[in-house]
mmCIF file with all atom_site columns, C-alpha atoms in Angstrom:
data_model
loop_
_atom_site.group_PDB
_atom_site.id
_atom_site.type_symbol
_atom_site.label_atom_id
_atom_site.label_alt_id
_atom_site.label_comp_id
_atom_site.label_asym_id
_atom_site.label_entity_id
_atom_site.label_seq_id
_atom_site.pdbx_PDB_ins_code
_atom_site.Cartn_x
_atom_site.Cartn_y
_atom_site.Cartn_z
_atom_site.occupancy
_atom_site.B_iso_or_equiv
_atom_site.pdbx_formal_charge
_atom_site.auth_seq_id
_atom_site.auth_comp_id
_atom_site.auth_asym_id
_atom_site.auth_atom_id
_atom_site.pdbx_PDB_model_num
ATOM 1   C CA . MET A 1 1   ? -23.566 -21.233 -6.548  1.00 43.00 ? 1   MET A CA 1
ATOM 2   C CA . GLY A 1 2   ? -23.748 -17.648 -7.852  1.00 45.00 ? 2   GLY A CA 1
ATOM 3   C CA . PHE A 1 3   ? -21.852 -14.420 -7.316  1.00 45.00 ? 3   PHE A CA 1
ATOM 4   C CA . SER A 1 4   ? -24.421 -11.666 -7.697  1.00 41.00 ? 4   SER A CA 1
ATOM 5   C CA . LEU A 1 5   ? -24.048 -7.942  -7.076  1.00 36.00 ? 5   LEU A CA 1
ATOM 6   C CA . ASP A 1 6   ? -26.739 -5.321  -6.817  1.00 39.00 ? 6   ASP A CA 1
ATOM 7   C CA . ARG A 1 7   ? -24.844 -3.264  -9.422  1.00 38.00 ? 7   ARG A CA 1
ATOM 8   C CA . PRO A 1 8   ? -23.648 -4.369  -12.881 1.00 40.00 ? 8   PRO A CA 1
ATOM 9   C CA . ARG A 1 9   ? -20.254 -6.110  -12.931 1.00 41.00 ? 9   ARG A CA 1
ATOM 10  C CA . ALA A 1 10  ? -19.022 -3.460  -15.389 1.00 38.00 ? 10  ALA A CA 1
ATOM 11  C CA . LEU A 1 11  ? -19.066 -0.949  -12.512 1.00 41.00 ? 11  LEU A CA 1
ATOM 12  C CA . ALA A 1 12  ? -17.272 -3.215  -10.041 1.00 45.00 ? 12  ALA A CA 1
ATOM 13  C CA . TRP A 1 13  ? -13.846 -1.779  -10.803 1.00 47.00 ? 13  TRP A CA 1
ATOM 14  C CA . ARG A 1 14  ? -14.642 1.343   -8.770  1.00 62.00 ? 14  ARG A CA 1
ATOM 15  C CA . LEU A 1 15  ? -16.455 -0.400  -5.907  1.00 83.00 ? 15  LEU A CA 1
ATOM 16  C CA . VAL A 1 16  ? -15.260 -1.918  -2.687  1.00 91.00 ? 16  VAL A CA 1
ATOM 17  C CA . ARG A 1 17  ? -16.717 -5.443  -2.393  1.00 94.00 ? 17  ARG A CA 1
ATOM 18  C CA . LEU A 1 18  ? -17.307 -7.362  0.813   1.00 96.00 ? 18  LEU A CA 1
ATOM 19  C CA . VAL A 1 19  ? -18.016 -11.078 0.634   1.00 96.00 ? 19  VAL A CA 1
ATOM 20  C CA . ILE A 1 20  ? -18.735 -13.308 3.617   1.00 97.00 ? 20  ILE A CA 1
ATOM 21  C CA . ALA A 1 21  ? -18.249 -16.892 2.528   1.00 97.00 ? 21  ALA A CA 1
ATOM 22  C CA . ARG A 1 22  ? -17.232 -20.349 3.581   1.00 97.00 ? 22  ARG A CA 1
ATOM 23  C CA . CYS A 1 23  ? -14.051 -20.878 1.617   1.00 97.00 ? 23  CYS A CA 1
ATOM 24  C CA . SER A 1 24  ? -10.498 -22.183 1.549   1.00 98.00 ? 24  SER A CA 1
ATOM 25  C CA . VAL A 1 25  ? -7.524  -20.125 0.417   1.00 97.00 ? 25  VAL A CA 1
ATOM 26  C CA . ASP A 1 26  ? -4.247  -21.183 -1.190  1.00 97.00 ? 26  ASP A CA 1
ATOM 27  C CA . TYR A 1 27  ? -1.298  -18.915 -1.907  1.00 95.00 ? 27  TYR A CA 1
ATOM 28  C CA . VAL A 1 28  ? 1.161   -20.094 -4.556  1.00 94.00 ? 28  VAL A CA 1
ATOM 29  C CA . GLY A 1 29  ? 4.315   -18.062 -5.173  1.00 89.00 ? 29  GLY A CA 1
ATOM 30  C CA . ARG A 1 30  ? 7.727   -17.711 -3.593  1.00 83.00 ? 30  ARG A CA 1
ATOM 31  C CA . LEU A 1 31  ? 6.223   -19.801 -0.804  1.00 85.00 ? 31  LEU A CA 1
ATOM 32  C CA . THR A 1 32  ? 2.961   -21.697 -0.386  1.00 91.00 ? 32  THR A CA 1
ATOM 33  C CA . ALA A 1 33  ? 0.309   -21.252 2.290   1.00 94.00 ? 33  ALA A CA 1
ATOM 34  C CA . HIS A 1 34  ? -3.073  -22.858 2.912   1.00 96.00 ? 34  HIS A CA 1
ATOM 35  C CA . LEU A 1 35  ? -6.103  -21.710 4.865   1.00 96.00 ? 35  LEU A CA 1
ATOM 36  C CA . PRO A 1 36  ? -8.564  -24.574 5.359   1.00 97.00 ? 36  PRO A CA 1
ATOM 37  C CA . MET A 1 37  ? -12.283 -24.281 4.716   1.00 97.00 ? 37  MET A CA 1
ATOM 38  C CA . ALA A 1 38  ? -13.908 -21.799 7.122   1.00 97.00 ? 38  ALA A CA 1
ATOM 39  C CA . GLU A 1 39  ? -16.170 -18.751 7.159   1.00 97.00 ? 39  GLU A CA 1
ATOM 40  C CA . ARG A 1 40  ? -14.210 -15.634 6.249   1.00 96.00 ? 40  ARG A CA 1
ATOM 41  C CA . LEU A 1 41  ? -14.554 -12.036 5.127   1.00 97.00 ? 41  LEU A CA 1
ATOM 42  C CA . LEU A 1 42  ? -13.152 -11.256 1.677   1.00 97.00 ? 42  LEU A CA 1
ATOM 43  C CA . MET A 1 43  ? -12.485 -7.653  0.709   1.00 96.00 ? 43  MET A CA 1
ATOM 44  C CA . VAL A 1 44  ? -11.862 -6.517  -2.858  1.00 95.00 ? 44  VAL A CA 1
ATOM 45  C CA . LYS A 1 45  ? -10.816 -2.873  -2.832  1.00 91.00 ? 45  LYS A CA 1
ATOM 46  C CA . ALA A 1 46  ? -11.206 -0.414  -5.695  1.00 85.00 ? 46  ALA A CA 1
ATOM 47  C CA . ASP A 1 47  ? -7.408  -0.279  -6.101  1.00 84.00 ? 47  ASP A CA 1
ATOM 48  C CA . GLY A 1 48  ? -7.487  -3.997  -7.007  1.00 87.00 ? 48  GLY A CA 1
ATOM 49  C CA . SER A 1 49  ? -6.136  -5.447  -3.773  1.00 92.00 ? 49  SER A CA 1
ATOM 50  C CA . VAL A 1 50  ? -7.792  -8.588  -2.370  1.00 96.00 ? 50  VAL A CA 1
ATOM 51  C CA . LEU A 1 51  ? -7.702  -9.321  1.382   1.00 95.00 ? 51  LEU A CA 1
ATOM 52  C CA . VAL A 1 52  ? -8.835  -12.362 3.361   1.00 97.00 ? 52  VAL A CA 1
ATOM 53  C CA . HIS A 1 53  ? -9.896  -11.709 6.966   1.00 96.00 ? 53  HIS A CA 1
ATOM 54  C CA . SER A 1 54  ? -11.043 -13.839 9.878   1.00 94.00 ? 54  SER A CA 1
ATOM 55  C CA . ASP A 1 55  ? -12.835 -12.695 13.041  1.00 88.00 ? 55  ASP A CA 1
ATOM 56  C CA . GLY A 1 56  ? -9.548  -12.165 14.813  1.00 82.00 ? 56  GLY A CA 1
ATOM 57  C CA . GLY A 1 57  ? -6.023  -10.907 14.307  1.00 74.00 ? 57  GLY A CA 1
ATOM 58  C CA . SER A 1 58  ? -7.012  -7.245  14.702  1.00 76.00 ? 58  SER A CA 1
ATOM 59  C CA . TYR A 1 59  ? -6.789  -5.320  11.410  1.00 82.00 ? 59  TYR A CA 1
ATOM 60  C CA . LYS A 1 60  ? -4.335  -7.705  9.720   1.00 86.00 ? 60  LYS A CA 1
ATOM 61  C CA . PRO A 1 61  ? -5.592  -10.012 6.940   1.00 92.00 ? 61  PRO A CA 1
ATOM 62  C CA . LEU A 1 62  ? -4.785  -13.719 6.991   1.00 93.00 ? 62  LEU A CA 1
ATOM 63  C CA . ASN A 1 63  ? -3.633  -13.443 3.406   1.00 94.00 ? 63  ASN A CA 1
ATOM 64  C CA . TRP A 1 64  ? -3.790  -10.860 0.658   1.00 93.00 ? 64  TRP A CA 1
ATOM 65  C CA . MET A 1 65  ? -2.651  -9.828  -2.814  1.00 93.00 ? 65  MET A CA 1
ATOM 66  C CA . SER A 1 66  ? -1.531  -6.260  -3.427  1.00 88.00 ? 66  SER A CA 1
ATOM 67  C CA . PRO A 1 67  ? -2.017  -4.395  -6.712  1.00 86.00 ? 67  PRO A CA 1
ATOM 68  C CA . PRO A 1 68  ? -1.218  -4.497  -9.515  1.00 87.00 ? 68  PRO A CA 1
ATOM 69  C CA . CYS A 1 69  ? -3.070  -7.791  -9.810  1.00 91.00 ? 69  CYS A CA 1
ATOM 70  C CA . ARG A 1 70  ? -6.090  -9.188  -11.612 1.00 92.00 ? 70  ARG A CA 1
ATOM 71  C CA . LEU A 1 71  ? -9.084  -11.063 -10.237 1.00 94.00 ? 71  LEU A CA 1
ATOM 72  C CA . GLU A 1 72  ? -10.316 -13.952 -12.384 1.00 95.00 ? 72  GLU A CA 1
ATOM 73  C CA . GLU A 1 73  ? -13.730 -15.259 -11.284 1.00 94.00 ? 73  GLU A CA 1
ATOM 74  C CA . ASP A 1 74  ? -15.090 -18.680 -12.246 1.00 95.00 ? 74  ASP A CA 1
ATOM 75  C CA . PRO A 1 75  ? -18.660 -18.812 -10.851 1.00 91.00 ? 75  PRO A CA 1
ATOM 76  C CA . GLN A 1 76  ? -19.273 -22.299 -12.236 1.00 93.00 ? 76  GLN A CA 1
ATOM 77  C CA . ALA A 1 77  ? -16.300 -23.797 -10.416 1.00 94.00 ? 77  ALA A CA 1
ATOM 78  C CA . GLY A 1 78  ? -16.756 -21.496 -7.413  1.00 95.00 ? 78  GLY A CA 1
ATOM 79  C CA . VAL A 1 79  ? -13.181 -20.248 -7.583  1.00 97.00 ? 79  VAL A CA 1
ATOM 80  C CA . TRP A 1 80  ? -11.450 -16.860 -7.556  1.00 97.00 ? 80  TRP A CA 1
ATOM 81  C CA . ARG A 1 81  ? -7.891  -16.639 -8.865  1.00 97.00 ? 81  ARG A CA 1
ATOM 82  C CA . VAL A 1 82  ? -5.975  -13.478 -8.007  1.00 96.00 ? 82  VAL A CA 1
ATOM 83  C CA . VAL A 1 83  ? -2.763  -13.194 -10.026 1.00 95.00 ? 83  VAL A CA 1
ATOM 84  C CA . ASN A 1 84  ? -0.063  -10.524 -9.727  1.00 92.00 ? 84  ASN A CA 1
ATOM 85  C CA . LYS A 1 85  ? 2.587   -9.459  -12.251 1.00 89.00 ? 85  LYS A CA 1
ATOM 86  C CA . ALA A 1 86  ? 5.063   -11.956 -10.766 1.00 90.00 ? 86  ALA A CA 1
ATOM 87  C CA . ASP A 1 87  ? 2.528   -14.734 -11.545 1.00 93.00 ? 87  ASP A CA 1
ATOM 88  C CA . GLU A 1 88  ? 1.968   -15.396 -7.836  1.00 94.00 ? 88  GLU A CA 1
ATOM 89  C CA . LYS A 1 89  ? -1.560  -16.649 -7.190  1.00 96.00 ? 89  LYS A CA 1
ATOM 90  C CA . LEU A 1 90  ? -4.138  -16.373 -4.442  1.00 96.00 ? 90  LEU A CA 1
ATOM 91  C CA . ILE A 1 91  ? -6.726  -19.094 -5.084  1.00 97.00 ? 91  ILE A CA 1
ATOM 92  C CA . ILE A 1 92  ? -10.008 -18.841 -3.182  1.00 98.00 ? 92  ILE A CA 1
ATOM 93  C CA . THR A 1 93  ? -12.301 -21.874 -3.393  1.00 97.00 ? 93  THR A CA 1
ATOM 94  C CA . PHE A 1 94  ? -15.883 -21.301 -2.284  1.00 97.00 ? 94  PHE A CA 1
ATOM 95  C CA . ASP A 1 95  ? -18.150 -23.768 -0.552  1.00 97.00 ? 95  ASP A CA 1
ATOM 96  C CA . GLU A 1 96  ? -20.939 -21.241 0.123   1.00 96.00 ? 96  GLU A CA 1
ATOM 97  C CA . VAL A 1 97  ? -21.390 -17.493 -0.305  1.00 96.00 ? 97  VAL A CA 1
ATOM 98  C CA . LEU A 1 98  ? -23.322 -16.182 2.692   1.00 96.00 ? 98  LEU A CA 1
ATOM 99  C CA . HIS A 1 99  ? -23.437 -12.499 1.804   1.00 96.00 ? 99  HIS A CA 1
ATOM 100 C CA . GLU A 1 100 ? -22.052 -10.186 -0.871  1.00 95.00 ? 100 GLU A CA 1
ATOM 101 C CA . TRP A 1 101 ? -22.171 -6.422  -0.924  1.00 93.00 ? 101 TRP A CA 1
ATOM 102 C CA . ALA A 1 102 ? -20.602 -3.628  -2.979  1.00 91.00 ? 102 ALA A CA 1
ATOM 103 C CA . TYR A 1 103 ? -20.382 0.090   -2.472  1.00 89.00 ? 103 TYR A CA 1
ATOM 104 C CA . ASP A 1 104 ? -18.690 3.100   -4.036  1.00 86.00 ? 104 ASP A CA 1
ATOM 105 C CA . LEU A 1 105 ? -16.774 4.871   -1.249  1.00 81.00 ? 105 LEU A CA 1
ATOM 106 C CA . GLY A 1 106 ? -15.956 7.836   -3.487  1.00 76.00 ? 106 GLY A CA 1
ATOM 107 C CA . VAL A 1 107 ? -12.785 9.909   -3.260  1.00 70.00 ? 107 VAL A CA 1
ATOM 108 C CA . ASP A 1 108 ? -10.900 9.559   0.008   1.00 68.00 ? 108 ASP A CA 1
ATOM 109 C CA . PRO A 1 109 ? -9.710  12.877  1.489   1.00 64.00 ? 109 PRO A CA 1
ATOM 110 C CA . GLY A 1 110 ? -6.538  11.213  2.760   1.00 62.00 ? 110 GLY A CA 1
ATOM 111 C CA . LEU A 1 111 ? -5.083  10.662  6.185   1.00 58.00 ? 111 LEU A CA 1
ATOM 112 C CA . GLN A 1 112 ? -4.798  13.672  8.459   1.00 56.00 ? 112 GLN A CA 1
ATOM 113 C CA . LYS A 1 113 ? -1.264  13.460  9.794   1.00 55.00 ? 113 LYS A CA 1
ATOM 114 C CA . ASP A 1 114 ? -0.467  14.035  13.448  1.00 55.00 ? 114 ASP A CA 1
ATOM 115 C CA . GLY A 1 115 ? 1.604   17.018  14.493  1.00 60.00 ? 115 GLY A CA 1
ATOM 116 C CA . VAL A 1 116 ? 4.947   15.231  14.588  1.00 72.00 ? 116 VAL A CA 1
ATOM 117 C CA . GLU A 1 117 ? 4.475   13.532  11.214  1.00 82.00 ? 117 GLU A CA 1
ATOM 118 C CA . ALA A 1 118 ? 3.273   16.711  9.496   1.00 83.00 ? 118 ALA A CA 1
ATOM 119 C CA . HIS A 1 119 ? 6.165   18.698  10.970  1.00 87.00 ? 119 HIS A CA 1
ATOM 120 C CA . LEU A 1 120 ? 8.610   15.976  9.958   1.00 89.00 ? 120 LEU A CA 1
ATOM 121 C CA . GLN A 1 121 ? 7.412   16.306  6.377   1.00 90.00 ? 121 GLN A CA 1
ATOM 122 C CA . GLU A 1 122 ? 7.891   20.099  6.526   1.00 91.00 ? 122 GLU A CA 1
ATOM 123 C CA . LEU A 1 123 ? 11.402  19.743  7.938   1.00 92.00 ? 123 LEU A CA 1
ATOM 124 C CA . LEU A 1 124 ? 12.430  17.219  5.290   1.00 94.00 ? 124 LEU A CA 1
ATOM 125 C CA . ALA A 1 125 ? 11.077  19.511  2.583   1.00 93.00 ? 125 ALA A CA 1
ATOM 126 C CA . GLU A 1 126 ? 13.260  22.307  3.989   1.00 92.00 ? 126 GLU A CA 1
ATOM 127 C CA . HIS A 1 127 ? 16.281  20.014  4.384   1.00 92.00 ? 127 HIS A CA 1
ATOM 128 C CA . VAL A 1 128 ? 15.901  17.737  1.385   1.00 93.00 ? 128 VAL A CA 1
ATOM 129 C CA . GLU A 1 129 ? 19.683  17.271  1.298   1.00 92.00 ? 129 GLU A CA 1
ATOM 130 C CA . THR A 1 130 ? 19.044  14.823  4.185   1.00 91.00 ? 130 THR A CA 1
ATOM 131 C CA . PHE A 1 131 ? 18.472  12.244  1.435   1.00 94.00 ? 131 PHE A CA 1
ATOM 132 C CA . GLY A 1 132 ? 21.654  13.061  -0.451  1.00 92.00 ? 132 GLY A CA 1
ATOM 133 C CA . THR A 1 133 ? 23.890  15.766  -1.845  1.00 94.00 ? 133 THR A CA 1
ATOM 134 C CA . GLY A 1 134 ? 22.420  17.550  -4.836  1.00 95.00 ? 134 GLY A CA 1
ATOM 135 C CA . TRP A 1 135 ? 18.794  16.678  -4.085  1.00 96.00 ? 135 TRP A CA 1
ATOM 136 C CA . ARG A 1 136 ? 16.109  19.289  -4.645  1.00 95.00 ? 136 ARG A CA 1
ATOM 137 C CA . LEU A 1 137 ? 12.426  19.481  -3.812  1.00 96.00 ? 137 LEU A CA 1
ATOM 138 C CA . VAL A 1 138 ? 9.929   19.499  -6.692  1.00 96.00 ? 138 VAL A CA 1
ATOM 139 C CA . ARG A 1 139 ? 6.753   19.746  -4.617  1.00 95.00 ? 139 ARG A CA 1
ATOM 140 C CA . ARG A 1 140 ? 5.192   18.791  -1.311  1.00 93.00 ? 140 ARG A CA 1
ATOM 141 C CA . GLU A 1 141 ? 1.933   16.797  -1.403  1.00 93.00 ? 141 GLU A CA 1
ATOM 142 C CA . TYR A 1 142 ? 2.434   15.829  -5.055  1.00 94.00 ? 142 TYR A CA 1
ATOM 143 C CA . PRO A 1 143 ? -0.999  14.732  -6.351  1.00 92.00 ? 143 PRO A CA 1
ATOM 144 C CA . THR A 1 144 ? -1.865  11.259  -7.643  1.00 90.00 ? 144 THR A CA 1
ATOM 145 C CA . PRO A 1 145 ? -5.326  9.764   -8.375  1.00 87.00 ? 145 PRO A CA 1
ATOM 146 C CA . ILE A 1 146 ? -5.250  7.908   -5.031  1.00 88.00 ? 146 ILE A CA 1
ATOM 147 C CA . GLY A 1 147 ? -3.823  10.646  -2.824  1.00 89.00 ? 147 GLY A CA 1
ATOM 148 C CA . PRO A 1 148 ? -0.800  12.930  -2.513  1.00 92.00 ? 148 PRO A CA 1
ATOM 149 C CA . VAL A 1 149 ? 2.793   11.783  -2.229  1.00 94.00 ? 149 VAL A CA 1
ATOM 150 C CA . ASP A 1 150 ? 4.420   13.550  0.720   1.00 94.00 ? 150 ASP A CA 1
ATOM 151 C CA . LEU A 1 151 ? 7.448   14.804  -1.206  1.00 96.00 ? 151 LEU A CA 1
ATOM 152 C CA . MET A 1 152 ? 8.376   14.692  -4.866  1.00 97.00 ? 152 MET A CA 1
ATOM 153 C CA . CYS A 1 153 ? 12.093  15.308  -5.328  1.00 97.00 ? 153 CYS A CA 1
ATOM 154 C CA . ARG A 1 154 ? 14.883  15.013  -7.866  1.00 96.00 ? 154 ARG A CA 1
ATOM 155 C CA . ASP A 1 155 ? 18.152  13.369  -6.894  1.00 96.00 ? 155 ASP A CA 1
ATOM 156 C CA . ALA A 1 156 ? 21.611  14.520  -7.982  1.00 94.00 ? 156 ALA A CA 1
ATOM 157 C CA . ASP A 1 157 ? 21.165  12.698  -11.310 1.00 95.00 ? 157 ASP A CA 1
ATOM 158 C CA . GLY A 1 158 ? 17.838  14.404  -11.988 1.00 95.00 ? 158 GLY A CA 1
ATOM 159 C CA . VAL A 1 159 ? 15.772  11.243  -11.388 1.00 96.00 ? 159 VAL A CA 1
ATOM 160 C CA . HIS A 1 160 ? 12.356  11.790  -9.789  1.00 97.00 ? 160 HIS A CA 1
ATOM 161 C CA . VAL A 1 161 ? 12.013  10.332  -6.297  1.00 97.00 ? 161 VAL A CA 1
ATOM 162 C CA . ALA A 1 162 ? 8.723   9.931   -4.406  1.00 97.00 ? 162 ALA A CA 1
ATOM 163 C CA . VAL A 1 163 ? 9.248   10.159  -0.637  1.00 97.00 ? 163 VAL A CA 1
ATOM 164 C CA . GLU A 1 164 ? 6.672   8.819   1.816   1.00 96.00 ? 164 GLU A CA 1
ATOM 165 C CA . VAL A 1 165 ? 7.136   10.217  5.330   1.00 94.00 ? 165 VAL A CA 1
ATOM 166 C CA . LYS A 1 166 ? 5.935   8.413   8.453   1.00 93.00 ? 166 LYS A CA 1
ATOM 167 C CA . ARG A 1 167 ? 6.550   8.841   12.141  1.00 89.00 ? 167 ARG A CA 1
ATOM 168 C CA . ARG A 1 168 ? 6.635   5.059   12.503  1.00 91.00 ? 168 ARG A CA 1
ATOM 169 C CA . GLY A 1 169 ? 7.431   3.044   9.376   1.00 94.00 ? 169 GLY A CA 1
ATOM 170 C CA . GLU A 1 170 ? 5.280   -0.054  9.020   1.00 94.00 ? 170 GLU A CA 1
ATOM 171 C CA . ILE A 1 171 ? 4.227   -2.383  6.188   1.00 94.00 ? 171 ILE A CA 1
ATOM 172 C CA . ASP A 1 172 ? 1.111   -0.309  5.427   1.00 93.00 ? 172 ASP A CA 1
ATOM 173 C CA . GLY A 1 173 ? 3.316   2.681   4.601   1.00 94.00 ? 173 GLY A CA 1
ATOM 174 C CA . VAL A 1 174 ? 5.412   0.608   2.175   1.00 96.00 ? 174 VAL A CA 1
ATOM 175 C CA . GLU A 1 175 ? 2.222   -0.650  0.511   1.00 95.00 ? 175 GLU A CA 1
ATOM 176 C CA . GLN A 1 176 ? 0.994   2.933   0.199   1.00 94.00 ? 176 GLN A CA 1
ATOM 177 C CA . LEU A 1 177 ? 4.224   4.097   -1.446  1.00 96.00 ? 177 LEU A CA 1
ATOM 178 C CA . THR A 1 178 ? 4.166   1.053   -3.756  1.00 95.00 ? 178 THR A CA 1
ATOM 179 C CA . ARG A 1 179 ? 0.738   2.094   -5.053  1.00 95.00 ? 179 ARG A CA 1
ATOM 180 C CA . TYR A 1 180 ? 1.939   5.676   -5.599  1.00 95.00 ? 180 TYR A CA 1
ATOM 181 C CA . LEU A 1 181 ? 4.986   4.482   -7.539  1.00 96.00 ? 181 LEU A CA 1
ATOM 182 C CA . GLU A 1 182 ? 2.879   2.217   -9.730  1.00 94.00 ? 182 GLU A CA 1
ATOM 183 C CA . LEU A 1 183 ? 0.769   5.199   -10.819 1.00 94.00 ? 183 LEU A CA 1
ATOM 184 C CA . LEU A 1 184 ? 3.617   7.718   -11.067 1.00 96.00 ? 184 LEU A CA 1
ATOM 185 C CA . ASN A 1 185 ? 5.661   5.438   -13.314 1.00 95.00 ? 185 ASN A CA 1
ATOM 186 C CA . ARG A 1 186 ? 2.815   5.385   -15.822 1.00 94.00 ? 186 ARG A CA 1
ATOM 187 C CA . ASP A 1 187 ? 3.491   9.089   -16.436 1.00 92.00 ? 187 ASP A CA 1
ATOM 188 C CA . THR A 1 188 ? 6.072   9.297   -19.219 1.00 92.00 ? 188 THR A CA 1
ATOM 189 C CA . LEU A 1 189 ? 7.018   12.831  -18.133 1.00 91.00 ? 189 LEU A CA 1
ATOM 190 C CA . LEU A 1 190 ? 8.037   11.567  -14.675 1.00 93.00 ? 190 LEU A CA 1
ATOM 191 C CA . ALA A 1 191 ? 9.247   8.010   -15.215 1.00 95.00 ? 191 ALA A CA 1
ATOM 192 C CA . PRO A 1 192 ? 11.390  6.502   -14.000 1.00 96.00 ? 192 PRO A CA 1
ATOM 193 C CA . VAL A 1 193 ? 10.312  7.360   -10.458 1.00 97.00 ? 193 VAL A CA 1
ATOM 194 C CA . ARG A 1 194 ? 11.979  5.610   -7.561  1.00 96.00 ? 194 ARG A CA 1
ATOM 195 C CA . GLY A 1 195 ? 10.842  5.565   -3.955  1.00 97.00 ? 195 GLY A CA 1
ATOM 196 C CA . VAL A 1 196 ? 12.185  6.470   -0.525  1.00 97.00 ? 196 VAL A CA 1
ATOM 197 C CA . PHE A 1 197 ? 10.455  5.424   2.695   1.00 97.00 ? 197 PHE A CA 1
ATOM 198 C CA . ALA A 1 198 ? 11.430  7.852   5.466   1.00 95.00 ? 198 ALA A CA 1
ATOM 199 C CA . ALA A 1 199 ? 10.497  7.479   9.137   1.00 94.00 ? 199 ALA A CA 1
ATOM 200 C CA . GLN A 1 200 ? 11.814  7.993   12.633  1.00 92.00 ? 200 GLN A CA 1
ATOM 201 C CA . VAL A 1 201 ? 11.618  4.242   13.217  1.00 93.00 ? 201 VAL A CA 1
ATOM 202 C CA . ILE A 1 202 ? 11.220  1.590   10.507  1.00 95.00 ? 202 ILE A CA 1
ATOM 203 C CA . LYS A 1 203 ? 10.075  -1.880  11.516  1.00 95.00 ? 203 LYS A CA 1
ATOM 204 C CA . PRO A 1 204 ? 12.259  -4.759  10.227  1.00 95.00 ? 204 PRO A CA 1
ATOM 205 C CA . GLN A 1 205 ? 9.351   -6.305  8.295   1.00 95.00 ? 205 GLN A CA 1
ATOM 206 C CA . ALA A 1 206 ? 8.631   -2.983  6.580   1.00 95.00 ? 206 ALA A CA 1
ATOM 207 C CA . ARG A 1 207 ? 12.304  -2.531  5.691   1.00 96.00 ? 207 ARG A CA 1
ATOM 208 C CA . THR A 1 208 ? 12.461  -6.045  4.227   1.00 96.00 ? 208 THR A CA 1
ATOM 209 C CA . LEU A 1 209 ? 9.379   -5.437  2.092   1.00 95.00 ? 209 LEU A CA 1
ATOM 210 C CA . ALA A 1 210 ? 10.676  -2.051  0.936   1.00 96.00 ? 210 ALA A CA 1
ATOM 211 C CA . VAL A 1 211 ? 14.049  -3.471  -0.105  1.00 95.00 ? 211 VAL A CA 1
ATOM 212 C CA . ASP A 1 212 ? 12.294  -6.322  -1.931  1.00 95.00 ? 212 ASP A CA 1
ATOM 213 C CA . ARG A 1 213 ? 10.357  -3.727  -3.942  1.00 95.00 ? 213 ARG A CA 1
ATOM 214 C CA . GLY A 1 214 ? 13.371  -1.581  -4.717  1.00 96.00 ? 214 GLY A CA 1
ATOM 215 C CA . ILE A 1 215 ? 12.430  1.173   -2.260  1.00 97.00 ? 215 ILE A CA 1
ATOM 216 C CA . ASP A 1 216 ? 15.171  2.852   -0.230  1.00 96.00 ? 216 ASP A CA 1
ATOM 217 C CA . CYS A 1 217 ? 14.677  3.323   3.526   1.00 97.00 ? 217 CYS A CA 1
ATOM 218 C CA . VAL A 1 218 ? 15.903  6.358   5.463   1.00 95.00 ? 218 VAL A CA 1
ATOM 219 C CA . THR A 1 219 ? 15.702  6.640   9.253   1.00 94.00 ? 219 THR A CA 1
ATOM 220 C CA . VAL A 1 220 ? 15.204  10.293  10.200  1.00 90.00 ? 220 VAL A CA 1
ATOM 221 C CA . ASP A 1 221 ? 16.298  12.002  13.424  1.00 88.00 ? 221 ASP A CA 1
ATOM 222 C CA . TYR A 1 222 ? 13.413  14.375  14.146  1.00 83.00 ? 222 TYR A CA 1
ATOM 223 C CA . ASP A 1 223 ? 15.199  16.246  16.949  1.00 80.00 ? 223 ASP A CA 1
ATOM 224 C CA . ALA A 1 224 ? 18.315  16.802  14.831  1.00 83.00 ? 224 ALA A CA 1
ATOM 225 C CA . LEU A 1 225 ? 16.218  18.157  11.947  1.00 82.00 ? 225 LEU A CA 1
ATOM 226 C CA . ARG A 1 226 ? 14.480  20.689  14.153  1.00 75.00 ? 226 ARG A CA 1
ATOM 227 C CA . GLY A 1 227 ? 17.696  21.586  15.969  1.00 71.00 ? 227 GLY A CA 1
ATOM 228 C CA . ALA A 1 228 ? 16.522  20.321  19.338  1.00 43.00 ? 228 ALA A CA 1
ATOM 229 C CA . ASP A 1 229 ? 19.150  17.669  19.961  1.00 43.00 ? 229 ASP A CA 1
ATOM 230 C CA . ASP A 1 230 ? 22.359  18.157  21.937  1.00 42.00 ? 230 ASP A CA 1
ATOM 231 C CA . PRO A 1 231 ? 25.313  18.159  19.494  1.00 44.00 ? 231 PRO A CA 1
ATOM 232 C CA . SER A 1 232 ? 27.719  17.382  22.349  1.00 46.00 ? 232 SER A CA 1
ATOM 233 C CA . ALA A 1 233 ? 25.913  14.075  22.897  1.00 40.00 ? 233 ALA A CA 1
ATOM 234 C CA . ARG A 1 234 ? 26.494  12.867  19.329  1.00 41.00 ? 234 ARG A CA 1
ATOM 235 C CA . LEU A 1 235 ? 29.117  10.240  18.569  1.00 39.00 ? 235 LEU A CA 1
ATOM 236 C CA . PHE A 1 236 ? 29.684  11.747  15.099  1.00 39.00 ? 236 PHE A CA 1
#
């Protein structure tokens, strides 16, 4: 069984790869999980993440490994091993590769935020003390190689803080901020950089993941920020 690409493997680091294969998947880490042999879609993104999809479950993968991680391929054994820095493993065992394709998507222009989310970012930039006394804004839309961080701030101790702003805080937003922090902390002029995930509503699963990754969560009152709430209706 072979794993061939139309382009040289040396270029694969900047390609998104799609593989349709009959395979089984085992996750070994803080818990264990097993997906029995079946036909599935495997996605290897240019940022290093590996996702396992079935023809169901909407957009959510059955299992995945987020970057930073490394993909070790053993074509002779028909096995992929995806290992992260915590030594957790996603082991994909192939029975048959039905199709494999790779493509360079180029530079993504980034998500165009809706009116509420964009305005929320503006308001938080104007009222950065929402996050704590002594905070100051460094820059909005702070650039990184994979897209801009909504707000780059300094806290009262002068530590850089990357703030990701969402209208509704979900796991995808935490993953996005995690990738930003990984890159920002490679910059010796910025590091250490910590993260804050700010949203009007934060889902429990997203909050759990954020806390596990050392990211603070802040629930933001949009109406209070823009002065549209009724102060007489507040408890405090």
